[in-house]
XYZ file of C-alpha atoms in Angstrom:
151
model
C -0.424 125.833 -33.881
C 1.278 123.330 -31.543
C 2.082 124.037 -28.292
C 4.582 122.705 -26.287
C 3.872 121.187 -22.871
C 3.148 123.180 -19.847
C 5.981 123.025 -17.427
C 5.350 121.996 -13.776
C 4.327 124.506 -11.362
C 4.561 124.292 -7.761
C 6.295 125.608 -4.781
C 6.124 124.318 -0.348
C 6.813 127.087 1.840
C 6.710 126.953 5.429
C 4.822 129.174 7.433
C 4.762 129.624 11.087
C 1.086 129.476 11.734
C -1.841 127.007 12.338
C -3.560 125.066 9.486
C -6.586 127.161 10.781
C -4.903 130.529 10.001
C -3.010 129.575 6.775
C -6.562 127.879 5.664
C -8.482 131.334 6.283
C -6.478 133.005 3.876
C -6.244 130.625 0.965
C -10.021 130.082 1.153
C -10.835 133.562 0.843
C -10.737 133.719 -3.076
C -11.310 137.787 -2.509
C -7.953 138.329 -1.031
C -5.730 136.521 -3.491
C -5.326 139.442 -5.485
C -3.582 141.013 -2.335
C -1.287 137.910 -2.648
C -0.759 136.995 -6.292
C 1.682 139.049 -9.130
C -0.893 138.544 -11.693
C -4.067 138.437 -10.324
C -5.622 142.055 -9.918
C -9.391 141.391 -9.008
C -11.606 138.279 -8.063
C -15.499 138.351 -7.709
C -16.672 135.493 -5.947
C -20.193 134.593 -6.632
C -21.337 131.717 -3.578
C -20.063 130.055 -1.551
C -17.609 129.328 0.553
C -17.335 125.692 -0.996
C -17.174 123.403 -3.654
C -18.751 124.748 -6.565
C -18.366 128.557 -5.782
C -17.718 130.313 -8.762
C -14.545 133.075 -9.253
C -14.471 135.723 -11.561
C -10.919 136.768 -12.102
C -9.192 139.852 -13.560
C -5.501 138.997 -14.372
C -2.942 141.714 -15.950
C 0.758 140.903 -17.451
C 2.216 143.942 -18.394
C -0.136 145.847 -20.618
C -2.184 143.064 -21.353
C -5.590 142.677 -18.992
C -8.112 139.623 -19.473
C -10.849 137.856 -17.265
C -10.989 134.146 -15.935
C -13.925 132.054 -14.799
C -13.189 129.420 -12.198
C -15.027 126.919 -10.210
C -13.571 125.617 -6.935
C -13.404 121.945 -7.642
C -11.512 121.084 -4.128
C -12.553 122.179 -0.783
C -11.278 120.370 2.275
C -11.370 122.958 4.987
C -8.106 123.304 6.772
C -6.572 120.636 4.294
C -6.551 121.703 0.781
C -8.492 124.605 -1.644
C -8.248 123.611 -5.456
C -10.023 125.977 -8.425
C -10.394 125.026 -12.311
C -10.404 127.868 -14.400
C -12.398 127.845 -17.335
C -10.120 129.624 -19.773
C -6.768 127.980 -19.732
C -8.189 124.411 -18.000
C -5.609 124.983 -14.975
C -6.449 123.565 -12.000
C -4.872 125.915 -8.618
C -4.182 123.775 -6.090
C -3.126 124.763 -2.328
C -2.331 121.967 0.010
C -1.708 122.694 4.174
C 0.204 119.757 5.862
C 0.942 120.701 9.896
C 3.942 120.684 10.777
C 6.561 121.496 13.320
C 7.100 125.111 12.438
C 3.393 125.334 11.978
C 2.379 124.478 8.440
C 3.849 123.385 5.027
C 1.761 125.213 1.998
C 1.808 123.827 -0.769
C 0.634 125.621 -3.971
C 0.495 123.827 -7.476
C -0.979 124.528 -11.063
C -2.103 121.273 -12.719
C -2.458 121.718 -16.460
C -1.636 118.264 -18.490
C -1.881 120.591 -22.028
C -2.637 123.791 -23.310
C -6.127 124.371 -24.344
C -7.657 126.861 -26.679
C -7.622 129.688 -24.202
C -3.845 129.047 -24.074
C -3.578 129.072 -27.726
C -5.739 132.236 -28.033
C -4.163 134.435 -24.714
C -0.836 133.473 -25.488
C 0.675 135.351 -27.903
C -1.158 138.369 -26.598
C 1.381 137.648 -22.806
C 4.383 136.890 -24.901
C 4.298 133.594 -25.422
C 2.886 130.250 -23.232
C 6.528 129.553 -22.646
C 7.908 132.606 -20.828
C 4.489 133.430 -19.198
C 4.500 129.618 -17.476
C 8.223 130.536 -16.188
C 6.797 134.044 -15.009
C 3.732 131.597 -13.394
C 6.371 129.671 -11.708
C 8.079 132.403 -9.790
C 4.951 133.847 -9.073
C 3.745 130.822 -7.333
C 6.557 130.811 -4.781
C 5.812 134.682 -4.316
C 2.558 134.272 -3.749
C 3.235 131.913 -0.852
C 5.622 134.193 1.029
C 2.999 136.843 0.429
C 0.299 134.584 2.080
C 3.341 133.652 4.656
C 3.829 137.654 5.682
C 0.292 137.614 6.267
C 0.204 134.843 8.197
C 2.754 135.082 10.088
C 1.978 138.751 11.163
């Protein structure tokens, strides 16, 4: 089965908060359920760092599956990244200061679809429509993380 290739994901909000606040929540790989649409659980085993290890519980409509991801970026106050296992995504977040406070940018990096992709997506409806569902939820994600930052 050939897949098409994966669109690009990403999103820049700005939030008005420090780098040190905005950083304390995308770290904390335990509270991005409260902030992502499709993420319902995450088990972090280590860590904090490079190398800590995420076990992930996603759901799309009546379909539930796990993730395992490795953080493969960790500058603290700068940037967070995770590879998951599964799909070979890469989740990046990126904090630049700025005037405001701080630009966040959020990013998948996925050059093709791997087997995981080829195996999980017709159960989600389809690589396609799931990676334009991905897309929105990026940006929502952010404002989530913004509301909480901001508060």
């Amino acid at each position: 089965m050939l897949l098409p290739t994966p669109i690009r994901l990403g999103a820049t909000v700005e939030m008005a908060a420090s780098p040190e606040q905005v950083w304390t929540l995308v770290s904390d790989f335990a509270r991005m359920p409260e902030f992502s649409p499709e993420l319902r659980r995450a088990f972090v085993l280590g860590g904090p760092g490079l190398g800590t290890r995420i076990i992930g519980i996603n759901r799309r409509g009546r379909v539930t599956w796990p993730t395992t991801s490795t953080v493969v970026r960790w500058e603290p106050g700068r940037a967070v990244a995770w590879k998951v296992r599964e799909s070979g995504a890469t989740w990046v977040y990126e904090l630049e200061p700025s005037v405001a406070g701080t630009l966040v940018t959020g990013r998948r990096v996925l050059r093709a679809y791997g087997i995981g992709n080829k195996l999980v997506g017709p159960l989600v409806g389809g690589v396609v429509g799931h990676d334009h569902e991905l897309a929105r939820g990026i940006t929502e994600t952010l404002h989530r993380i913004k509301a909480v930052a901001e508060r």
